[in-house]
Short mmCIF file of N, CA and C in Angstrom, two decimals:
data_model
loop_
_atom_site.label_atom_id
_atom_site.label_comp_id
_atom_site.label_asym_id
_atom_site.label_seq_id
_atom_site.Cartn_x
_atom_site.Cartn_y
_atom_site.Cartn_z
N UNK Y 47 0.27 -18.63 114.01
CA UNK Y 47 0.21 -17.65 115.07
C UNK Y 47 0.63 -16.26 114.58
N UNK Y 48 1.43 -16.18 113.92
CA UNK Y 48 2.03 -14.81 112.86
C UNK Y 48 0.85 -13.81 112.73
N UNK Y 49 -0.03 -14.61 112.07
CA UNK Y 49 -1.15 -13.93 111.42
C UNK Y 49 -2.60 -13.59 112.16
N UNK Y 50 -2.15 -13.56 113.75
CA UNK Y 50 -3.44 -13.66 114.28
C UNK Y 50 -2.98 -12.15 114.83
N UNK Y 51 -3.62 -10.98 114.81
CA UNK Y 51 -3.29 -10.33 115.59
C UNK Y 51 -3.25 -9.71 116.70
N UNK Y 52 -2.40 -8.96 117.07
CA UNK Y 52 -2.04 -8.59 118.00
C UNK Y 52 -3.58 -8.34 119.24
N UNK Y 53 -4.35 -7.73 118.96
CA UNK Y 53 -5.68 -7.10 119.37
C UNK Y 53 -6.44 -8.43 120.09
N UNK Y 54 -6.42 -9.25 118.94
CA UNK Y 54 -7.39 -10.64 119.49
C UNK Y 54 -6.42 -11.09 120.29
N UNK Y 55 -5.01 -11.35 120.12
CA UNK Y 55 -4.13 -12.28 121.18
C UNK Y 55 -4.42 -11.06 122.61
N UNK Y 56 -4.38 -10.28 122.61
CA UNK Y 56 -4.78 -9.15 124.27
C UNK Y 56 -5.95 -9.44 124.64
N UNK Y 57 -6.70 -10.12 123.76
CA UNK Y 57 -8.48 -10.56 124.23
C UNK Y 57 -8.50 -12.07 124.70
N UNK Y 58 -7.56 -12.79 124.00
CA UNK Y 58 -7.12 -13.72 124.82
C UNK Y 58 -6.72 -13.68 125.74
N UNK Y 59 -5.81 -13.18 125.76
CA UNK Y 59 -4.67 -13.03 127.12
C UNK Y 59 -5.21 -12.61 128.35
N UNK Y 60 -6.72 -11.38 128.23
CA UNK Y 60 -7.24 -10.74 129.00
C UNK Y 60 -7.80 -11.86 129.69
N UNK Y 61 -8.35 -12.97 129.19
CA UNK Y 61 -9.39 -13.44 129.59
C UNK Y 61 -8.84 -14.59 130.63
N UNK Y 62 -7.53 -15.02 130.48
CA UNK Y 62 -6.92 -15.66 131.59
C UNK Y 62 -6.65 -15.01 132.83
N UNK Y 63 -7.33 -15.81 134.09
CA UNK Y 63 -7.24 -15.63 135.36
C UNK Y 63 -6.31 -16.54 136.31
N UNK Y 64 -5.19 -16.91 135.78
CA UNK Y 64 -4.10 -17.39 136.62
C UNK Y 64 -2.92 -17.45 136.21
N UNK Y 65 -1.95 -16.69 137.12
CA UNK Y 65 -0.82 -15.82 136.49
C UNK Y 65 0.61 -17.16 135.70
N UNK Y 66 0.08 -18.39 135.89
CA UNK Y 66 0.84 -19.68 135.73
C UNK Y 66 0.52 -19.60 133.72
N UNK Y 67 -0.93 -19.32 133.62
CA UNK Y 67 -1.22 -19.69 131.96
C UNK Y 67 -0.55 -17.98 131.78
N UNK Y 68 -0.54 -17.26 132.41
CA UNK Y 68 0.13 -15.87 131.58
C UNK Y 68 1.54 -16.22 131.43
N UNK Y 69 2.20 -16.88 132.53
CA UNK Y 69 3.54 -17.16 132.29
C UNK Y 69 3.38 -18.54 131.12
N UNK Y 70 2.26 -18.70 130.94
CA UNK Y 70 2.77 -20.39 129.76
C UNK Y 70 2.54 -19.56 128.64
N UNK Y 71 2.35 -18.81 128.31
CA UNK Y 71 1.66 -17.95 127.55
C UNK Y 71 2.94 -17.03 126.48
N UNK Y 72 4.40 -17.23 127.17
CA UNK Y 72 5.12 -16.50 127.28
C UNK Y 72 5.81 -17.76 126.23
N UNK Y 73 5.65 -18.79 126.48
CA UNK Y 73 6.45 -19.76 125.42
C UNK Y 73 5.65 -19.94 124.60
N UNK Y 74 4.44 -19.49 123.81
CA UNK Y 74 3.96 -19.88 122.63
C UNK Y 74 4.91 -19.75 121.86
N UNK Y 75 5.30 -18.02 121.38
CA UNK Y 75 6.21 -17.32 120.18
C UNK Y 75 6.26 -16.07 120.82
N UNK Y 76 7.30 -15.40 120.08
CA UNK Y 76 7.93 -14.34 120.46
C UNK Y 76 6.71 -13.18 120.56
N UNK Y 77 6.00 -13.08 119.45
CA UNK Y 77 4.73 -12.37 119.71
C UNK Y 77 4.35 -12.22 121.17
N UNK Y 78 4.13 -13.70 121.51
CA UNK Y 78 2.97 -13.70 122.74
C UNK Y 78 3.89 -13.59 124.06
N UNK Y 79 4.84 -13.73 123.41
CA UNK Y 79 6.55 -13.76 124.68
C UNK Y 79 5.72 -11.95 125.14
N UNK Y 80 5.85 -11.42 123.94
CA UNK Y 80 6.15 -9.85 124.13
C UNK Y 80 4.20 -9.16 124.36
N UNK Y 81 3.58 -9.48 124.59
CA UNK Y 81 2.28 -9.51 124.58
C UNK Y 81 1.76 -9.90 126.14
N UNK Y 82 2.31 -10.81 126.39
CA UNK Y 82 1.91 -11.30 127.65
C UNK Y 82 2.65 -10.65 128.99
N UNK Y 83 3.45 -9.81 128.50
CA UNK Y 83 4.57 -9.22 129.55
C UNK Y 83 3.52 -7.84 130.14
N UNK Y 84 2.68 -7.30 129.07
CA UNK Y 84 1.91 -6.41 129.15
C UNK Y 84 1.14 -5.80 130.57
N UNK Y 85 1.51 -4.59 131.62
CA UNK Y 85 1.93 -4.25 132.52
C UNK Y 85 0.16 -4.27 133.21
N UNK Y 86 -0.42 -4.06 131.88
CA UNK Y 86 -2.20 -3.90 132.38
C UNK Y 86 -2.79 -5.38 132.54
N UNK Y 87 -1.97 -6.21 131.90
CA UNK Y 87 -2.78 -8.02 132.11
C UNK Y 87 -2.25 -8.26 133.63
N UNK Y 88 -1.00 -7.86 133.75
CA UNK Y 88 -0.25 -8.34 135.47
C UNK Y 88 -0.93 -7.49 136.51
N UNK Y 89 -1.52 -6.21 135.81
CA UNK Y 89 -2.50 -5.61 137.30
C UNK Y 89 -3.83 -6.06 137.45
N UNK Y 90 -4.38 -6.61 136.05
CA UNK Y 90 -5.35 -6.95 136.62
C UNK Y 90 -5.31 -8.72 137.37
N UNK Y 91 -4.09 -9.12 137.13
CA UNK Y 91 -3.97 -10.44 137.53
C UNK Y 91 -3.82 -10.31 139.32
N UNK Y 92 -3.02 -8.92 139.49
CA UNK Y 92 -2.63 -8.67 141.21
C UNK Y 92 -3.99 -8.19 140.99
N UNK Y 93 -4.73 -7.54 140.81
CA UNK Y 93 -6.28 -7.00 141.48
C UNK Y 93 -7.35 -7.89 141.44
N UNK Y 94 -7.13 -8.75 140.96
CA UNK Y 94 -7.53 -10.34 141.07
C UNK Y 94 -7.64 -11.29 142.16
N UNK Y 95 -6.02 -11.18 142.49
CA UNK Y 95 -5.98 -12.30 143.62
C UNK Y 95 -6.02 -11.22 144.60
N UNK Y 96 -5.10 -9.96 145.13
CA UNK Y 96 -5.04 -9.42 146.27
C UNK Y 96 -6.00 -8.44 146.38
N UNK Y 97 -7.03 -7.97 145.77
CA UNK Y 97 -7.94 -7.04 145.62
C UNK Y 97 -7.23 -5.72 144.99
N UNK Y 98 -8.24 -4.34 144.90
CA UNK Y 98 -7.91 -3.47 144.47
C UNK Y 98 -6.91 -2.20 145.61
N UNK Y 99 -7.25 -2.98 147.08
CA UNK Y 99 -6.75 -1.92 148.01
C UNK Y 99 -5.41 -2.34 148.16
N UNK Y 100 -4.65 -3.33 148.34
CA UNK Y 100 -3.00 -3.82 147.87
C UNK Y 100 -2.74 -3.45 146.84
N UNK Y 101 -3.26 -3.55 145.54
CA UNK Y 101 -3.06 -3.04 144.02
C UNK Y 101 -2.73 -1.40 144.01
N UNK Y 102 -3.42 -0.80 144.81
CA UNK Y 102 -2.84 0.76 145.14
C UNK Y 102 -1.86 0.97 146.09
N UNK Y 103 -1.51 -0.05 146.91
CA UNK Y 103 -0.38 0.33 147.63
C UNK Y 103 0.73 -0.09 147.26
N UNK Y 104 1.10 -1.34 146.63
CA UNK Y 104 1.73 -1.80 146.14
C UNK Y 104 2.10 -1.18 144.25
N UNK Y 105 1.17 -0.52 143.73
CA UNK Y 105 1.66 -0.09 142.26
C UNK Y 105 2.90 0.32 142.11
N UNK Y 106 3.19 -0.52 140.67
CA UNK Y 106 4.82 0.63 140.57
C UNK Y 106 4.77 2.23 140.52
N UNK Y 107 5.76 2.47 140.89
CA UNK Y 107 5.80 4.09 140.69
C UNK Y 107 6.74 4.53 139.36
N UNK Y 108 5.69 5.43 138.89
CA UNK Y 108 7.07 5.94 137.37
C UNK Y 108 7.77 6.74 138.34
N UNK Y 109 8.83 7.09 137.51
CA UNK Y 109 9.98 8.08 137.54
C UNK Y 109 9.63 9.61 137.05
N UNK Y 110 9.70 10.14 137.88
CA UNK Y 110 9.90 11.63 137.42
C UNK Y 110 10.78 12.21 135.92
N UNK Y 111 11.72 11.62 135.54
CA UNK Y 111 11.44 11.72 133.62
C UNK Y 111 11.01 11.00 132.77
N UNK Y 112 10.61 9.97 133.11
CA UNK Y 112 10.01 9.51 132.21
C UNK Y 112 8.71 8.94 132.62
N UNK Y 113 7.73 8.15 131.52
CA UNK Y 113 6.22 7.73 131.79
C UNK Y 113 6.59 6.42 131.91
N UNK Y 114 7.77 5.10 132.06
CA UNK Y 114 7.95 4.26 132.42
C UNK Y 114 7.67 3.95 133.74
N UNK Y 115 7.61 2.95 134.20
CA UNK Y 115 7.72 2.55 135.89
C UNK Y 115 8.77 2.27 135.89
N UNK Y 116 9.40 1.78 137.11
CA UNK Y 116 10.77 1.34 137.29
C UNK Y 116 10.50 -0.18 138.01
N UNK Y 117 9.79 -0.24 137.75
CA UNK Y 117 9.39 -1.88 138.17
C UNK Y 117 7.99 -1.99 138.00
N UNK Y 118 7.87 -3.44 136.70
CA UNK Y 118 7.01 -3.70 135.98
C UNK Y 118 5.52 -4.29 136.80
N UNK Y 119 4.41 -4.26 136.61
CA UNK Y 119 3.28 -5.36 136.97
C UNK Y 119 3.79 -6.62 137.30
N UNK Y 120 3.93 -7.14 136.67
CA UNK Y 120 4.78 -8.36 136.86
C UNK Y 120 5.60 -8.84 137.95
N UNK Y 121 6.56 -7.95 137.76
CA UNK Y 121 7.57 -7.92 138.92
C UNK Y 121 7.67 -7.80 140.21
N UNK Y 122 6.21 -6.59 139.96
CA UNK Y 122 5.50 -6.45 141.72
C UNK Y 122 4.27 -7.65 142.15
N UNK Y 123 4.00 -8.50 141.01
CA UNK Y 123 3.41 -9.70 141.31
C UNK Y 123 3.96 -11.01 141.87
N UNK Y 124 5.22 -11.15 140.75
CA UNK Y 124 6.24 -12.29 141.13
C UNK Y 124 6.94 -12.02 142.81
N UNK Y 125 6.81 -10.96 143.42
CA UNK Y 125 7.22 -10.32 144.75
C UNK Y 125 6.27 -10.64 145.66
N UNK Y 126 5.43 -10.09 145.17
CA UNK Y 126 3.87 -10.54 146.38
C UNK Y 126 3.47 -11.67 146.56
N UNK Y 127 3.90 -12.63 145.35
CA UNK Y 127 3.39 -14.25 145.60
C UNK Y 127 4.65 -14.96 146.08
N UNK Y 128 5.98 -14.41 145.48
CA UNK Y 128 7.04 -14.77 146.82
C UNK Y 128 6.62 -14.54 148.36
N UNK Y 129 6.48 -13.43 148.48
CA UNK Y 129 5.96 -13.05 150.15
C UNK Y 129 5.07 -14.04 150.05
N UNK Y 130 3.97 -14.34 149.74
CA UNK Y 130 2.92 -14.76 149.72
C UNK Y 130 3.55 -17.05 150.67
N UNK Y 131 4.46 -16.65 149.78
CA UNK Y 131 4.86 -18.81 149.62
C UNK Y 131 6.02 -18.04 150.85
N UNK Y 132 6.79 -17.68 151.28
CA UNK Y 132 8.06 -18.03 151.82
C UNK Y 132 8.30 -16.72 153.03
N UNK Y 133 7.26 -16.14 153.13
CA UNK Y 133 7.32 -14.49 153.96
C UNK Y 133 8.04 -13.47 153.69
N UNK Y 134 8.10 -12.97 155.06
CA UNK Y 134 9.09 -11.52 154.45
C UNK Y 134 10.31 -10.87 154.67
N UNK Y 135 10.49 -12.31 155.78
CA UNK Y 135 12.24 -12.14 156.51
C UNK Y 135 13.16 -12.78 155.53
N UNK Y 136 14.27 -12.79 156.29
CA UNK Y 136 15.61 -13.30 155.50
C UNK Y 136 15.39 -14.60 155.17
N UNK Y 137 15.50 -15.36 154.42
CA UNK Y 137 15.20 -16.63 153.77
C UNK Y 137 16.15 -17.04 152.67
N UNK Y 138 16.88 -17.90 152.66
CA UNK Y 138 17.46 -19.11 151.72
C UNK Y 138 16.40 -20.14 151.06
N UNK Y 139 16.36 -19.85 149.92
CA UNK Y 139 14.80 -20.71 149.47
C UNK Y 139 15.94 -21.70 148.35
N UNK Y 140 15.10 -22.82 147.46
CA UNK Y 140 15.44 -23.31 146.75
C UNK Y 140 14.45 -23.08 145.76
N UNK Y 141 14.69 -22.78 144.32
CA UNK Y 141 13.61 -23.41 143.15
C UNK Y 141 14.34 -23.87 142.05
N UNK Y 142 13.52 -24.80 142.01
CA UNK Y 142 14.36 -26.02 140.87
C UNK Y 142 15.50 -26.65 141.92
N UNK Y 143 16.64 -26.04 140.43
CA UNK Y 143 18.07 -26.86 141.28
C UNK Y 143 19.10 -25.57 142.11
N UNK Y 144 18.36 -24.42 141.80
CA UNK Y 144 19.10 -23.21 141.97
C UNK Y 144 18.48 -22.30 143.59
N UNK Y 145 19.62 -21.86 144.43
CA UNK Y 145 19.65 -21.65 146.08
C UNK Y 145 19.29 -20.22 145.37
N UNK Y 146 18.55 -19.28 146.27
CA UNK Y 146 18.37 -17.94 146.55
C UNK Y 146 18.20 -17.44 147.41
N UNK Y 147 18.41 -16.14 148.22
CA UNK Y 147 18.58 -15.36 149.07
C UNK Y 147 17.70 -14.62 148.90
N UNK Y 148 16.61 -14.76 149.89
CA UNK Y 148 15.59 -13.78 149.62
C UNK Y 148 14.87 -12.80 150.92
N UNK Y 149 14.83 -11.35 150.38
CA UNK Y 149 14.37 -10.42 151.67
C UNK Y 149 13.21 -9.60 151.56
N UNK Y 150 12.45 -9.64 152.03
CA UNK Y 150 11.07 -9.13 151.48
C UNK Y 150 10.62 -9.78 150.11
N UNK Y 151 10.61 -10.51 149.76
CA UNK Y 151 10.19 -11.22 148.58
C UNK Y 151 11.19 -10.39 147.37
N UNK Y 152 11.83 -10.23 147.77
CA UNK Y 152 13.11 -9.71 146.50
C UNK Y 152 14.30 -10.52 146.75
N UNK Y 153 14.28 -11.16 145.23
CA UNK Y 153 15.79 -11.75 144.99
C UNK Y 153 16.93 -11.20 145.80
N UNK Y 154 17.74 -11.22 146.73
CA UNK Y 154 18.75 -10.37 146.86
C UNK Y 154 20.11 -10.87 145.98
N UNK Y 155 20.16 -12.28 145.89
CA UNK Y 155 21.62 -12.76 145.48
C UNK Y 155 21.43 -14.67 145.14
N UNK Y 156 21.73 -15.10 143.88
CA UNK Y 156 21.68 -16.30 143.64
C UNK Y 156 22.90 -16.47 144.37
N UNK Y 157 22.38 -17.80 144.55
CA UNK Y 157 23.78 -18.56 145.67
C UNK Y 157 24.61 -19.49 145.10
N UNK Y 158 23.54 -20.13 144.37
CA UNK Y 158 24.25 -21.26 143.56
C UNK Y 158 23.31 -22.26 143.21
N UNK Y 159 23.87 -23.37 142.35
CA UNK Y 159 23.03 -24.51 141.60
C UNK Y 159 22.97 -25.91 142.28
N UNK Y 160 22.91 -26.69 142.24
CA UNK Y 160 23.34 -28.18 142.91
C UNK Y 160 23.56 -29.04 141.41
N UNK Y 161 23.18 -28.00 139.86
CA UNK Y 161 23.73 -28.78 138.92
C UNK Y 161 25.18 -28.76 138.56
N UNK Y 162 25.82 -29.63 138.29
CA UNK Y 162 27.38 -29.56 137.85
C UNK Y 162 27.52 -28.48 137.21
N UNK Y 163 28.80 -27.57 137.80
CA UNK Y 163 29.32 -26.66 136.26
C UNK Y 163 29.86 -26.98 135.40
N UNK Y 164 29.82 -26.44 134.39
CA UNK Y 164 30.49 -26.38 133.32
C UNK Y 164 31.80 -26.80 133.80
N UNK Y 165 32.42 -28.12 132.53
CA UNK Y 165 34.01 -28.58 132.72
C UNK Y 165 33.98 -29.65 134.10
N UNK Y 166 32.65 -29.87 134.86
CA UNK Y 166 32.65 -30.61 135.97
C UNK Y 166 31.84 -31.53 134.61
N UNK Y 167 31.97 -33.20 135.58
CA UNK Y 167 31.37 -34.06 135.18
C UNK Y 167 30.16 -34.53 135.40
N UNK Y 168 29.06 -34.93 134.49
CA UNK Y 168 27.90 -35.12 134.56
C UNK Y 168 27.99 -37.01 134.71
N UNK Y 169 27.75 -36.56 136.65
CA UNK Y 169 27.69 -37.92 136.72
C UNK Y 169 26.17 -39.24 136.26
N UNK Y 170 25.46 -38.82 135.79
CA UNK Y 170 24.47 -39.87 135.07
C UNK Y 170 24.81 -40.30 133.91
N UNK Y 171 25.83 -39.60 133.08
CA UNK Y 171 25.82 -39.88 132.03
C UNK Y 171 27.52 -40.48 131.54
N UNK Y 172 28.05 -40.66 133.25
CA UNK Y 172 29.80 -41.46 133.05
C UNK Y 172 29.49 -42.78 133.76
N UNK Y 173 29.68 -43.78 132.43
CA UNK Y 173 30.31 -44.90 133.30
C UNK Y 173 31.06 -45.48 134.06
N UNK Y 174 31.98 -44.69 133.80
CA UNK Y 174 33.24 -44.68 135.17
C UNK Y 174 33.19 -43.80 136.18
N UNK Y 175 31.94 -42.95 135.79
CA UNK Y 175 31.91 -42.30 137.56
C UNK Y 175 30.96 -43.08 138.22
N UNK Y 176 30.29 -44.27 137.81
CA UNK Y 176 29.33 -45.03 138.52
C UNK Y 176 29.99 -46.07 139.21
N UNK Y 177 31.22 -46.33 138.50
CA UNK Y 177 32.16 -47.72 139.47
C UNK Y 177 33.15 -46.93 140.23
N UNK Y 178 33.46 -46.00 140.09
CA UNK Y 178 34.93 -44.97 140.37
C UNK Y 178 34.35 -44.51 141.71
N UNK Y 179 33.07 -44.18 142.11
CA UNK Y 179 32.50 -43.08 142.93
C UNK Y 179 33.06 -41.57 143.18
N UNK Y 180 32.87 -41.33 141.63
CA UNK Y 180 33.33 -39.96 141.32
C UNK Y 180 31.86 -39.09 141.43
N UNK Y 181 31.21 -40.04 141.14
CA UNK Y 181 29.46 -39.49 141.14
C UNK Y 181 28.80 -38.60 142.92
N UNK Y 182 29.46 -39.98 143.73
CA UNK Y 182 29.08 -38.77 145.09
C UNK Y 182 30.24 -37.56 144.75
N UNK Y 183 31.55 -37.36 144.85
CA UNK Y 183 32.05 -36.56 144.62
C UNK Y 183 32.01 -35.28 143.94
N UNK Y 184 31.23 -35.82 142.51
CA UNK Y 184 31.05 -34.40 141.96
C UNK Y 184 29.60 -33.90 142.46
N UNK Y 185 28.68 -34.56 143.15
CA UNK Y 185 27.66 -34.10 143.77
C UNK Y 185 28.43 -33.46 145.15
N UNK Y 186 29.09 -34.19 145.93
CA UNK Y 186 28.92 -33.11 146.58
C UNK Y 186 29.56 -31.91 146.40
N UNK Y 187 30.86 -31.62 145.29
CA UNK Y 187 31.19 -30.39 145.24
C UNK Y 187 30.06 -29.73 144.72
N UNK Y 188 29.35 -30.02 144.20
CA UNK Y 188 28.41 -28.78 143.78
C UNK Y 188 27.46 -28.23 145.27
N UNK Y 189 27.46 -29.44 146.15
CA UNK Y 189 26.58 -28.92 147.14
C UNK Y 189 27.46 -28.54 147.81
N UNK Y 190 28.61 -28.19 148.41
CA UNK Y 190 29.66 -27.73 149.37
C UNK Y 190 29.96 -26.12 148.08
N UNK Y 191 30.12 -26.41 147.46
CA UNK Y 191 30.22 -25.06 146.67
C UNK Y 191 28.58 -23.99 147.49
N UNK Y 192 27.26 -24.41 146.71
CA UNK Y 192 26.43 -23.42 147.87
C UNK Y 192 26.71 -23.56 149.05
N UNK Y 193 26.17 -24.35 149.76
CA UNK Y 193 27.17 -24.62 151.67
C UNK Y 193 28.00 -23.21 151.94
N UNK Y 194 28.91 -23.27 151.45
CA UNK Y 194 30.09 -22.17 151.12
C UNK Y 194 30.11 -21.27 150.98
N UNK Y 195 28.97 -20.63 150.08
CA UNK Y 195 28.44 -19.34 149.73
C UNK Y 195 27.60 -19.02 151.15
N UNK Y 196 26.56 -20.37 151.38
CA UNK Y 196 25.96 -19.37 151.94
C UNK Y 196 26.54 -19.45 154.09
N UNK Y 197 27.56 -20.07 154.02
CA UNK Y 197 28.49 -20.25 154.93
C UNK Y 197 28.66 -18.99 155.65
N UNK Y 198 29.43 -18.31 153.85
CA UNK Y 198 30.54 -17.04 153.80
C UNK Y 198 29.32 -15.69 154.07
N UNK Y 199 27.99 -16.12 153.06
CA UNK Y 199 26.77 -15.00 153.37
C UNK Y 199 27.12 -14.82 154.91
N UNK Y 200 26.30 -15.72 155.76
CA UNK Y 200 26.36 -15.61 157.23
C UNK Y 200 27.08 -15.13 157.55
N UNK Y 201 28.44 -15.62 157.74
CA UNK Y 201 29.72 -14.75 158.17
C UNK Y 201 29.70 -13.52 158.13
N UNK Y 202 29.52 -12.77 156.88
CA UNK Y 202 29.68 -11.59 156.34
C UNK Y 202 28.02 -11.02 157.22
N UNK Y 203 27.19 -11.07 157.31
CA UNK Y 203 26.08 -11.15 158.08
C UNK Y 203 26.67 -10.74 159.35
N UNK Y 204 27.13 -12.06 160.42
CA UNK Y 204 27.62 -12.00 161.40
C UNK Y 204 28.15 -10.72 161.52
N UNK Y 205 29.69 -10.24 161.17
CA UNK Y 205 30.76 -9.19 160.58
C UNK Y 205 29.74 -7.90 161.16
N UNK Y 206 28.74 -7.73 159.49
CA UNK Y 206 28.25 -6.22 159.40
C UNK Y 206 27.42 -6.45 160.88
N UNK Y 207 26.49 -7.02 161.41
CA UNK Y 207 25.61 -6.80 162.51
C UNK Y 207 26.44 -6.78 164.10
N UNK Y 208 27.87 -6.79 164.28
CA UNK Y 208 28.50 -7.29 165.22
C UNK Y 208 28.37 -5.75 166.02
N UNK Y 209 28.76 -4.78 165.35
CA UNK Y 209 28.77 -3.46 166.09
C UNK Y 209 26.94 -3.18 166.71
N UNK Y 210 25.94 -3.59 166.16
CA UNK Y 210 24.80 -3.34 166.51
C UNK Y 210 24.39 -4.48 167.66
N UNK Y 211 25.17 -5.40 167.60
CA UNK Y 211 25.06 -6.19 169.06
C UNK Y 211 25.69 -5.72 170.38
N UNK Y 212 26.73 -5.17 169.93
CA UNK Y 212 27.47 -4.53 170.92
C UNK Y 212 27.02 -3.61 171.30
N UNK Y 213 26.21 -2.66 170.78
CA UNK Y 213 25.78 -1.79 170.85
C UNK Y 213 24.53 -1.87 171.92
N UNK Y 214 23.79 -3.48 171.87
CA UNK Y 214 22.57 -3.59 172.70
C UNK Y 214 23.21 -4.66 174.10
N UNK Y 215 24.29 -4.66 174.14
CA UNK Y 215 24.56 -5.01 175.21
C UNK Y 215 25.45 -4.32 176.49
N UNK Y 216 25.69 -2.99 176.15
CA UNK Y 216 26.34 -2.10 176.63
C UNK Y 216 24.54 -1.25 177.13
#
């Protein structure tokens, strides 16, 4: 892969139409890691699925010093196909083993894992947490740990919005 270059791997890359092989595309090698990130393959991948009239409303915008964007093709793709799976209100989603907080299809705040932390015990792999029933235990602290977070989210939720309730009931 070293020796193929750069030019033909973008003629490859161009020619994929689903943003799943651009992301598999990303574990060949570091090359294609850094190749496939490429801001013109992710617009034409959003002008693809959402047409060209979302693709203009949605583009990143550069910054006034510099010719960078401040948020990549990509990034405004991985956003639109969030909206796309989960909408555009407040949402607690899961992917994989890991909780997220999500608002308009933007990450706001990881919540937590349901895998053991670090220094906790990996109950599949203790024999004495299978006779002990240390195994529900350390499962559920990991799930009462998110619970908790997103318990305390709400709360804090509750808190900031309390004056704007009061506000509509007066």
């Amino acid at each position: 892969m070293e020796k193929v270059s750069g030019d033909v791997i973008m003629k490859i890359l161009g020619l994929l139409d689903h943003h799943q092989d651009l992301v598999s595309a990303h574990q060949v090698c570091r090359k294609w890691n850094l190749l496939a990130s490429d801001n013109h393959l992710w617009s034409n991948l959003f002008i693809l699925r959402w047409g060209i009239d979302r693709s203009l409303f949605y583009a990143p915008t550069t910054t006034t010093t510099t010719t960078h964007s401040s948020k990549s093709w990509k990034h405004v793709y991985a956003v639109q196909d969030r909206c796309d799976r989960v909408g555009l209100g407040l949402k607690i989603i899961r992917e994989g083993d890991d909780y997220f907080l999500i608002h308009q299809g933007e990450i706001q705040r990881h919540l937590g894992s349901r895998t053991p932390q670090p220094g906790t015990q990996d109950p599949s792999t203790s024999l004495a947490a299978r006779h002990t029933g240390d195994e529900i235990m350390v499962r559920n602290e990991c799930q009462m740990g998110i619970l908790d977070r997103i318990l305390f989210f709400i709360g804090d939720l509750e808190t900031a919005s309390a004056p704007a309730k009061r506000g509509r009931l007066l």
